[in-house]
PDB file of C-alpha atoms in Angstrom:
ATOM      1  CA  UNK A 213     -14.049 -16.596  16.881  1.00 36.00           C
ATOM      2  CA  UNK A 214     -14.907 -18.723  14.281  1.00 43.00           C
ATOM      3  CA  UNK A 215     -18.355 -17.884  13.799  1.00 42.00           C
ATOM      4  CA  UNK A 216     -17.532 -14.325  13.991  1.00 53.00           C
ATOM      5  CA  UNK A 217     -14.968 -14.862  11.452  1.00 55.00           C
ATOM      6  CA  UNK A 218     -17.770 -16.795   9.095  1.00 60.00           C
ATOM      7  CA  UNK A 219     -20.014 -13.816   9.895  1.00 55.00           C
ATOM      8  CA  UNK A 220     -17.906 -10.842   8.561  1.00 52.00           C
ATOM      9  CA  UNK A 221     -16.908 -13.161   5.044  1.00 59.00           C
ATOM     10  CA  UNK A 222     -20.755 -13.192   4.704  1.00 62.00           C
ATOM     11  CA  UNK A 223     -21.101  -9.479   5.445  1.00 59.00           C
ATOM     12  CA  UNK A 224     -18.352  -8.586   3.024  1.00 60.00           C
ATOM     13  CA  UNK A 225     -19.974 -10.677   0.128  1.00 63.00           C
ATOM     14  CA  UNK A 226     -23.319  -9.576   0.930  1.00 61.00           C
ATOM     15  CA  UNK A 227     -21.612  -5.735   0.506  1.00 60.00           C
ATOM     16  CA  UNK A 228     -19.784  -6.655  -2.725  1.00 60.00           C
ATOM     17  CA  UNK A 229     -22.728  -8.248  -4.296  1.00 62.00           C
ATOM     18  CA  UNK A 230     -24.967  -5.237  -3.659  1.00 55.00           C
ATOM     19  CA  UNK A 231     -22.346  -2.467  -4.826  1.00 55.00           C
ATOM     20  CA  UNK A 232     -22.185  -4.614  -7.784  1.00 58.00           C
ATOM     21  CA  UNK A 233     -25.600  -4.684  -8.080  1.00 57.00           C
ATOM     22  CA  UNK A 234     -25.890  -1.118  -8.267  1.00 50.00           C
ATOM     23  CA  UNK A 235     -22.996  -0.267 -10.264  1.00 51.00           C
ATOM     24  CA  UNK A 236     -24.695  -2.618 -12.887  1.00 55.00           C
ATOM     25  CA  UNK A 237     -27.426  -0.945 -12.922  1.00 49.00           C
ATOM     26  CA  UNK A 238     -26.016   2.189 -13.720  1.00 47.00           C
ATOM     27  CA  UNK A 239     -23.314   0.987 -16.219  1.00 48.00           C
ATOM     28  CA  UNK A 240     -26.094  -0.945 -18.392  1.00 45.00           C
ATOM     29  CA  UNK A 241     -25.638  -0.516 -21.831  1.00 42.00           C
ATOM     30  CA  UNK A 242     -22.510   1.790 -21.570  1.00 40.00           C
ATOM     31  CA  UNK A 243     -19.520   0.155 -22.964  1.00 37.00           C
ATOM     32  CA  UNK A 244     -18.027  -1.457 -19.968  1.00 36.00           C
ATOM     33  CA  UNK A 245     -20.199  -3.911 -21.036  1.00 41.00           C
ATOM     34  CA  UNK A 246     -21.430  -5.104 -17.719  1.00 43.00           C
ATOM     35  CA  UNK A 247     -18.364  -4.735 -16.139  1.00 51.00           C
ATOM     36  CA  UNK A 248     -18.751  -2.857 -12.407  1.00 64.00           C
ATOM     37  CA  UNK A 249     -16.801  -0.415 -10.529  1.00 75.00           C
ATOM     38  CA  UNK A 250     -16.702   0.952  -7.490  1.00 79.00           C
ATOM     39  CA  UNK A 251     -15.042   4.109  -8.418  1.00 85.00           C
ATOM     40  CA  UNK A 252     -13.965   5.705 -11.872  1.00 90.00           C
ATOM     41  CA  UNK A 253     -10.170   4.685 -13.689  1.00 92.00           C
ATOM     42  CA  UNK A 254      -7.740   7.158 -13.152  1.00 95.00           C
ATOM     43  CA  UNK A 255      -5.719   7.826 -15.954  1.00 94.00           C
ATOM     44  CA  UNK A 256      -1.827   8.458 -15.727  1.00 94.00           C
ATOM     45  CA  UNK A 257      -0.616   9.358 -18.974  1.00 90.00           C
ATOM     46  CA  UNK A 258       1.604  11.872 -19.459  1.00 90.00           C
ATOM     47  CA  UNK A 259       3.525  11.071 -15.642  1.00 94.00           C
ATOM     48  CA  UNK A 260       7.149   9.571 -16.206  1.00 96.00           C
ATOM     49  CA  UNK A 261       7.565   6.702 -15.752  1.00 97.00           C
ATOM     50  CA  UNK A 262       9.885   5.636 -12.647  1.00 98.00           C
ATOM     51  CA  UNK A 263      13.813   5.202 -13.253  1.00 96.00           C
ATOM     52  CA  UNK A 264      16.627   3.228 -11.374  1.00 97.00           C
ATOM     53  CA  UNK A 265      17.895   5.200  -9.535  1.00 97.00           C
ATOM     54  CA  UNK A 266      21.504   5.485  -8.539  1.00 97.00           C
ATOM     55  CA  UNK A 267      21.840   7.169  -5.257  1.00 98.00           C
ATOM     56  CA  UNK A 268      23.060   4.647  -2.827  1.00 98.00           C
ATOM     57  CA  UNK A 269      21.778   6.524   0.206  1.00 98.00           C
ATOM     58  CA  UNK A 270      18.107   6.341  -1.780  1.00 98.00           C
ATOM     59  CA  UNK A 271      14.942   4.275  -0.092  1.00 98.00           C
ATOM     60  CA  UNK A 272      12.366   4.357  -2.580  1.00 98.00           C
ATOM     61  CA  UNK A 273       8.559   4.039  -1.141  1.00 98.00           C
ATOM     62  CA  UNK A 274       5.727   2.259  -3.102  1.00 98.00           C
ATOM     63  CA  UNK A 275       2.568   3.464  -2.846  1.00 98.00           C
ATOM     64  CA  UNK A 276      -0.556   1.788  -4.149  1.00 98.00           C
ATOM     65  CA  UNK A 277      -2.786   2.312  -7.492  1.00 98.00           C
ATOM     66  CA  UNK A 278      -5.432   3.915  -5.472  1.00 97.00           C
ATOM     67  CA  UNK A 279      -3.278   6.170  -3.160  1.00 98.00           C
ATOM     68  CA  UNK A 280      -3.727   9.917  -2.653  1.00 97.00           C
ATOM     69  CA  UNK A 281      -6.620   9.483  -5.345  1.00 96.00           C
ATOM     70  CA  UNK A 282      -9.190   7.641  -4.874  1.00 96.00           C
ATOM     71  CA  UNK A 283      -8.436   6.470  -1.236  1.00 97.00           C
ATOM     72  CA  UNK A 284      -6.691   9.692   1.193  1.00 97.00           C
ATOM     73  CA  UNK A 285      -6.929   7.928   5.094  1.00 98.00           C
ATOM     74  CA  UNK A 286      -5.370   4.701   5.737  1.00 98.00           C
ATOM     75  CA  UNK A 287      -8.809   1.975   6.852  1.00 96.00           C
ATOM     76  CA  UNK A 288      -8.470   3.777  10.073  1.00 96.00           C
ATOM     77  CA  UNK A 289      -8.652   7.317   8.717  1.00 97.00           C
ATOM     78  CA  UNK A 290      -4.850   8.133   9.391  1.00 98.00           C
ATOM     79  CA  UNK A 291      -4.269  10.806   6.226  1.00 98.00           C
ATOM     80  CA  UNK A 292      -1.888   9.275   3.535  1.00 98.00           C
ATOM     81  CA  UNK A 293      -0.260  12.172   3.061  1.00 97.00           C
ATOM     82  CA  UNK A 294       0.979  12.154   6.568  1.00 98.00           C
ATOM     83  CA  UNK A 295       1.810   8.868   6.729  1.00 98.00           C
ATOM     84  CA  UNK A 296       4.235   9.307   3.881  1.00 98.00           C
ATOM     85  CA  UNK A 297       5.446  12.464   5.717  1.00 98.00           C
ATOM     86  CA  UNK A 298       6.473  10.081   8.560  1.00 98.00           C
ATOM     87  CA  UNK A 299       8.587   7.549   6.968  1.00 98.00           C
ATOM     88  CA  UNK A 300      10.313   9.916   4.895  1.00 98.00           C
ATOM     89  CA  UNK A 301      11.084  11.471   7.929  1.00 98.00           C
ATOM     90  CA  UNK A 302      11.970   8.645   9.505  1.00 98.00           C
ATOM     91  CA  UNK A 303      14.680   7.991   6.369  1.00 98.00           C
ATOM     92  CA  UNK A 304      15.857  11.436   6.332  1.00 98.00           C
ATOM     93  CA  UNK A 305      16.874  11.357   9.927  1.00 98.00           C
ATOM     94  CA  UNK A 306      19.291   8.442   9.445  1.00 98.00           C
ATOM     95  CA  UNK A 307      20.895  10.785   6.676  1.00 98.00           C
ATOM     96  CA  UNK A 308      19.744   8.590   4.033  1.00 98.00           C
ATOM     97  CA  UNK A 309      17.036  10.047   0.890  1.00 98.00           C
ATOM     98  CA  UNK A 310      13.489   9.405   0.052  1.00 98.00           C
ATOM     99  CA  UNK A 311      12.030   8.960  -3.718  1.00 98.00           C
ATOM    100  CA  UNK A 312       8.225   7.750  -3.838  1.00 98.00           C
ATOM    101  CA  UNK A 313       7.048   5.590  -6.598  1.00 98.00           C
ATOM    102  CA  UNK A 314       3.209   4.777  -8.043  1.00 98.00           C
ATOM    103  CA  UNK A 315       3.363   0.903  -8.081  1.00 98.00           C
ATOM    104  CA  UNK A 316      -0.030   0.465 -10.999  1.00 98.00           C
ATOM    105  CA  UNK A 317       0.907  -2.724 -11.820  1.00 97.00           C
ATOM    106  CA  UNK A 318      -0.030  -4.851  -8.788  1.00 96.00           C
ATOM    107  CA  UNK A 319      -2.366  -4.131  -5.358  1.00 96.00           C
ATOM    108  CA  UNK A 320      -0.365  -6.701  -3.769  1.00 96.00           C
ATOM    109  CA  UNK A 321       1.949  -4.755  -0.724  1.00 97.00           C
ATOM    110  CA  UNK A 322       4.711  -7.465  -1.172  1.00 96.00           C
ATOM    111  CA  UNK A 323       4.792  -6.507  -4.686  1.00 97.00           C
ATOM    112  CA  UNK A 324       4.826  -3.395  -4.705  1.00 98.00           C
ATOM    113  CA  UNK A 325       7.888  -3.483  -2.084  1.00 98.00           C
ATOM    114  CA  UNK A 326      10.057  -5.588  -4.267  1.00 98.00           C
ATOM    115  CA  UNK A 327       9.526  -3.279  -7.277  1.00 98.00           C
ATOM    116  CA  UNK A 328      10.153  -0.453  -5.091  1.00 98.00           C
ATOM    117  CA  UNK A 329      13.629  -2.046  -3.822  1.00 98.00           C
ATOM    118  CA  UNK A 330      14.612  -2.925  -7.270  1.00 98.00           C
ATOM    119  CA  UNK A 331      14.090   0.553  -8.562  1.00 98.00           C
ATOM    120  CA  UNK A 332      16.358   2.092  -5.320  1.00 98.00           C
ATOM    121  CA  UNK A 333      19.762   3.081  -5.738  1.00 98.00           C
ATOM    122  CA  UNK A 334      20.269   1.181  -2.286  1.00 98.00           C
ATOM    123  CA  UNK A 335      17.704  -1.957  -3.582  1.00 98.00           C
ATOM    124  CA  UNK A 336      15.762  -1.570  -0.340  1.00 98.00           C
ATOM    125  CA  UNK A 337      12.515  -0.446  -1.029  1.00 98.00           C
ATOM    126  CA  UNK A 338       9.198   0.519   0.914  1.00 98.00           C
ATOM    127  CA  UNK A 339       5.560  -0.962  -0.239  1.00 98.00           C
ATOM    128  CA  UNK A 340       2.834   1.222   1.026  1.00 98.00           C
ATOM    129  CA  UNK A 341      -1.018   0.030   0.383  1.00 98.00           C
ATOM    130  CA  UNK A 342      -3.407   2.654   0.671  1.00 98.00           C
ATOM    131  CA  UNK A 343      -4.628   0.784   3.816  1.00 97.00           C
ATOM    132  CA  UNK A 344      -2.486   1.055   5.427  1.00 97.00           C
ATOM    133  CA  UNK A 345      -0.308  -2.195   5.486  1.00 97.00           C
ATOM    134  CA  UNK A 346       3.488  -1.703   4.825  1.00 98.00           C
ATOM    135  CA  UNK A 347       6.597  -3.956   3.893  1.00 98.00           C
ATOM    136  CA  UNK A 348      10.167  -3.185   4.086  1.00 98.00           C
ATOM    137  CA  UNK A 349      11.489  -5.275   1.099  1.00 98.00           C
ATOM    138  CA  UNK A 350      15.035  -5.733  -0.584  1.00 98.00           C
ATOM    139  CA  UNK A 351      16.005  -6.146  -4.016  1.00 97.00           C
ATOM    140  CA  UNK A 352      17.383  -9.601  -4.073  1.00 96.00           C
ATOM    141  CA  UNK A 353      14.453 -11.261  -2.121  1.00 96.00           C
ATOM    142  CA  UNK A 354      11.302 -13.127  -3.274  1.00 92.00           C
ATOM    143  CA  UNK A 355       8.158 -11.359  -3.655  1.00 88.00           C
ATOM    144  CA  UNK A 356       6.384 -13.171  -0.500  1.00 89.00           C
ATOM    145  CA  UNK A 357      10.249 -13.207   1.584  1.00 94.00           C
ATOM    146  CA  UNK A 358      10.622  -9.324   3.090  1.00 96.00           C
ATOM    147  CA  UNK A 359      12.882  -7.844   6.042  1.00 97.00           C
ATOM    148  CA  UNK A 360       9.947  -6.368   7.692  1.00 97.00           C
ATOM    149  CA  UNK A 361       6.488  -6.838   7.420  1.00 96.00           C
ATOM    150  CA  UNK A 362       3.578  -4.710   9.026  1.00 95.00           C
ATOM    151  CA  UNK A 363       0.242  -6.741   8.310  1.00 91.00           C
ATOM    152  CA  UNK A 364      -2.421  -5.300  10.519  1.00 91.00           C
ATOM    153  CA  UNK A 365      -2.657  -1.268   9.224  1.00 94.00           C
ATOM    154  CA  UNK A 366      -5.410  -1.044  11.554  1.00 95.00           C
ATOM    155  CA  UNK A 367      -3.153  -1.091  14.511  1.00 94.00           C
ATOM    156  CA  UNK A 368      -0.612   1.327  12.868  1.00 95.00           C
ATOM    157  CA  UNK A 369       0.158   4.893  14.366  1.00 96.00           C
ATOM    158  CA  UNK A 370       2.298   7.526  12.758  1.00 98.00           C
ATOM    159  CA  UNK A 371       5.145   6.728  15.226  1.00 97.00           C
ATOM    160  CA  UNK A 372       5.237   3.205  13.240  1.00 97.00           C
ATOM    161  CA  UNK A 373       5.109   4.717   9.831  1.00 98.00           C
ATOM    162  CA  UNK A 374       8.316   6.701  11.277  1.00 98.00           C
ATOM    163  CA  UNK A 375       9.876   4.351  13.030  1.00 98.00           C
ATOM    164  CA  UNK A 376       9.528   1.801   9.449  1.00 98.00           C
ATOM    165  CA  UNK A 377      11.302   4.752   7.374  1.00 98.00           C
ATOM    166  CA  UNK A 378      14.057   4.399   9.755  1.00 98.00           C
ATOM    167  CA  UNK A 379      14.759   1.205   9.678  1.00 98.00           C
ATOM    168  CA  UNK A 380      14.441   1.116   5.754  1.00 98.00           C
ATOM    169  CA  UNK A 381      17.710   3.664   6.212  1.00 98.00           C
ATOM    170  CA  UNK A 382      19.687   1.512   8.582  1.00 98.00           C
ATOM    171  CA  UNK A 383      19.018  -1.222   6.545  1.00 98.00           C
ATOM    172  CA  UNK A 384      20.642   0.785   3.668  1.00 98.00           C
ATOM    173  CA  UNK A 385      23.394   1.837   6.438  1.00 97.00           C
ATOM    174  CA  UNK A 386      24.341  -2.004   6.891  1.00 96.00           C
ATOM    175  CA  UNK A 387      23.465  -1.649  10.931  1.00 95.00           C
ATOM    176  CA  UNK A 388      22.332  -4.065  12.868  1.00 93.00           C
ATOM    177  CA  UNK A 389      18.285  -3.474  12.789  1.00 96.00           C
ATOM    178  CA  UNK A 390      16.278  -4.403  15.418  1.00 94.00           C
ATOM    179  CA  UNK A 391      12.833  -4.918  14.035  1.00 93.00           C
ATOM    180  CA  UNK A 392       9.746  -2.740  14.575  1.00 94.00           C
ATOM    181  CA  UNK A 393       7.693  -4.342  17.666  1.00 86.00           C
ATOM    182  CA  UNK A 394       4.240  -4.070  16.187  1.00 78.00           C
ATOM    183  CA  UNK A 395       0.613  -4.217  19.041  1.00 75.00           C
ATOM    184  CA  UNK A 396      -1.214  -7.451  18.109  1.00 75.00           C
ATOM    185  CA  UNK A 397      -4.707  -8.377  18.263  1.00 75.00           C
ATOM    186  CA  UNK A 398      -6.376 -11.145  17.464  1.00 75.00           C
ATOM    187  CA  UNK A 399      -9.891  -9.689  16.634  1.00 79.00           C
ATOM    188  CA  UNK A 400      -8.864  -6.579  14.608  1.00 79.00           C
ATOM    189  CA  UNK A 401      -9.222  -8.811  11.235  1.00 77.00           C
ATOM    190  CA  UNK A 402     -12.898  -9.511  12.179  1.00 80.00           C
ATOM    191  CA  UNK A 403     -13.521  -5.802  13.088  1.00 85.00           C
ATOM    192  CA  UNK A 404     -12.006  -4.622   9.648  1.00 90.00           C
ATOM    193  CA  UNK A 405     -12.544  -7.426   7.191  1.00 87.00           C
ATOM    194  CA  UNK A 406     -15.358  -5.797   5.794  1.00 87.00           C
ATOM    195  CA  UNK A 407     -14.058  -2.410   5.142  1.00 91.00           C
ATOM    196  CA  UNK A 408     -10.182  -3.650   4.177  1.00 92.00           C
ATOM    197  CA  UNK A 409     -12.287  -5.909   1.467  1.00 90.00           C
ATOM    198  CA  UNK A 410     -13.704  -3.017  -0.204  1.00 91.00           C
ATOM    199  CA  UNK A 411     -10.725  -1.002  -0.047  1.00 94.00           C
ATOM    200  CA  UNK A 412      -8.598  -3.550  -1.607  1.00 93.00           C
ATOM    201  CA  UNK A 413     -11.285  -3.676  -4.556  1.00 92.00           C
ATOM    202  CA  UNK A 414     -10.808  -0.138  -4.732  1.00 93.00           C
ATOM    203  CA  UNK A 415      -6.872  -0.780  -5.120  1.00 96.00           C
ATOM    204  CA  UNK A 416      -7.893  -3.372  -7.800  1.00 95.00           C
ATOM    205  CA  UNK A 417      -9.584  -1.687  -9.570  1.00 94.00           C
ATOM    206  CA  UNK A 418      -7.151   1.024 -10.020  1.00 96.00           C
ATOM    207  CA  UNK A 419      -4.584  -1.778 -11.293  1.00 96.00           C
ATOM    208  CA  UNK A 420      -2.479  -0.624 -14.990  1.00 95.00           C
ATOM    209  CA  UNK A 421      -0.405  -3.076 -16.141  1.00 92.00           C
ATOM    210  CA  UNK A 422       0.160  -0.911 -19.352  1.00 91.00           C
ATOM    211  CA  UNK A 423       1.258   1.922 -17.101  1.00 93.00           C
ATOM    212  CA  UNK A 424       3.342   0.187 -14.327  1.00 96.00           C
ATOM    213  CA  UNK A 425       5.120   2.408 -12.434  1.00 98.00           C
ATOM    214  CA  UNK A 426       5.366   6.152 -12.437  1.00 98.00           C
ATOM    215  CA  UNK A 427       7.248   8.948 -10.341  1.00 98.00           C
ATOM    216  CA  UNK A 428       4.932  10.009  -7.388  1.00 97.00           C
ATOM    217  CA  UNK A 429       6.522  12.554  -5.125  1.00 91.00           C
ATOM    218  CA  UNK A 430       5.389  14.170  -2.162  1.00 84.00           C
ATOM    219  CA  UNK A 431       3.355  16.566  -2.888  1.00 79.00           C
ATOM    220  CA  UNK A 432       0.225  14.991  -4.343  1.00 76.00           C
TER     221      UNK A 432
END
């Protein structure tokens, strides 16, 4: 396991290197100034930018910089726009409401949870990375403390993605949540190392501090 582990770090820099190594090539002399890319910016002017909002029975969802844009399937080609069908599903059957949220300030999932909660009406929140990987996060909680977190996105169905929107609602509720049992396995890191590396890059890259959050919807 170990060697396999060293193996895919050395695979992934090997692939970041070379993409680097192209994109240089193509951006010389433009005015990034040497500075590579794996994809273009995308520019959100002119969106609002996300409120507080005040309904109590309100889970907000966080969704990452590169969601819906420049990434569509979760790293195991699960389409984002169904997975955010799913957990507001899952929300709106335990009579509580959905709002989703552009987090462009941060690529981190934790993050993006937190700011999510602390924008809610009911200050728990949802962080979604394009990947896949998905926190349930409250309001009053460090950025690295959670109530649920789902790590391994390639092991995630759309029953989970439900299943997390309802307990984001009973959470809100005040019931007594049991959480979300989740499959583990130990090689699915190896297996996806190399492809949740670039994808995170592509997050990264998509990162706006000036722009930080922004109402999303549904419908993108």
């Amino acid at each position: 396991m170990e060697m396999n582990e060293q193996l895919v770090q050395a695979i992934t820099k090997a692939v970041v290197r070379e993409l680097e190594k192209q994109e240089g090539q193509k951006a010389a002399g433009n005015s990034m100034q040497g500075k590579t890319r794996m994809m273009p910016k995308t520019s959100y002017q002119g969106f609002p930018p996300a409120k507080k909002g005040t309904d109590p029975k309100e889970v907000v969802i966080g969704v990452g910089p590169a969601f819906q844009k420049e990434i569509k399937a979760t790293i195991t080609g699960i389409p984002l726009d169904q997975v955010l069908k799913n957990i507001c599903a899952g929300i709106e059957e335990e009579g509580m409401t959905a709002r989703v949220v552009k987090v462009l300030k941060t690529s981190d999932v934790g993050f993006m949870g937190l700011e999510a909660a602390k924008l809610s009406g009911s200050g728990i929140g949802i962080g979604l990375q394009s990947k896949g990987t998905t926190v349930i996060h409250q309001k009053d909680l460090y950025p690295l403390s959670n109530l649920e977190l789902f790590p391994q996105a390639p092991l995630m169905d759309l029953a989970t993605y439900r299943k997390i929107g309802q307990n984001a609602a009973r959470y809100v509720k005040g019931e007594k949540v049991t959480p979300i049992e989740c499959t583990n396995d130990p090689m699915v890191r190896a297996k996806f190392q190399v492809k949740a590396a670039l994808m995170h890059i592509m997050e990264t890259e998509q990162v706006d501090p000036e722009n930080p959050i922004i109402e999303w919807g549904t419908d993108k």
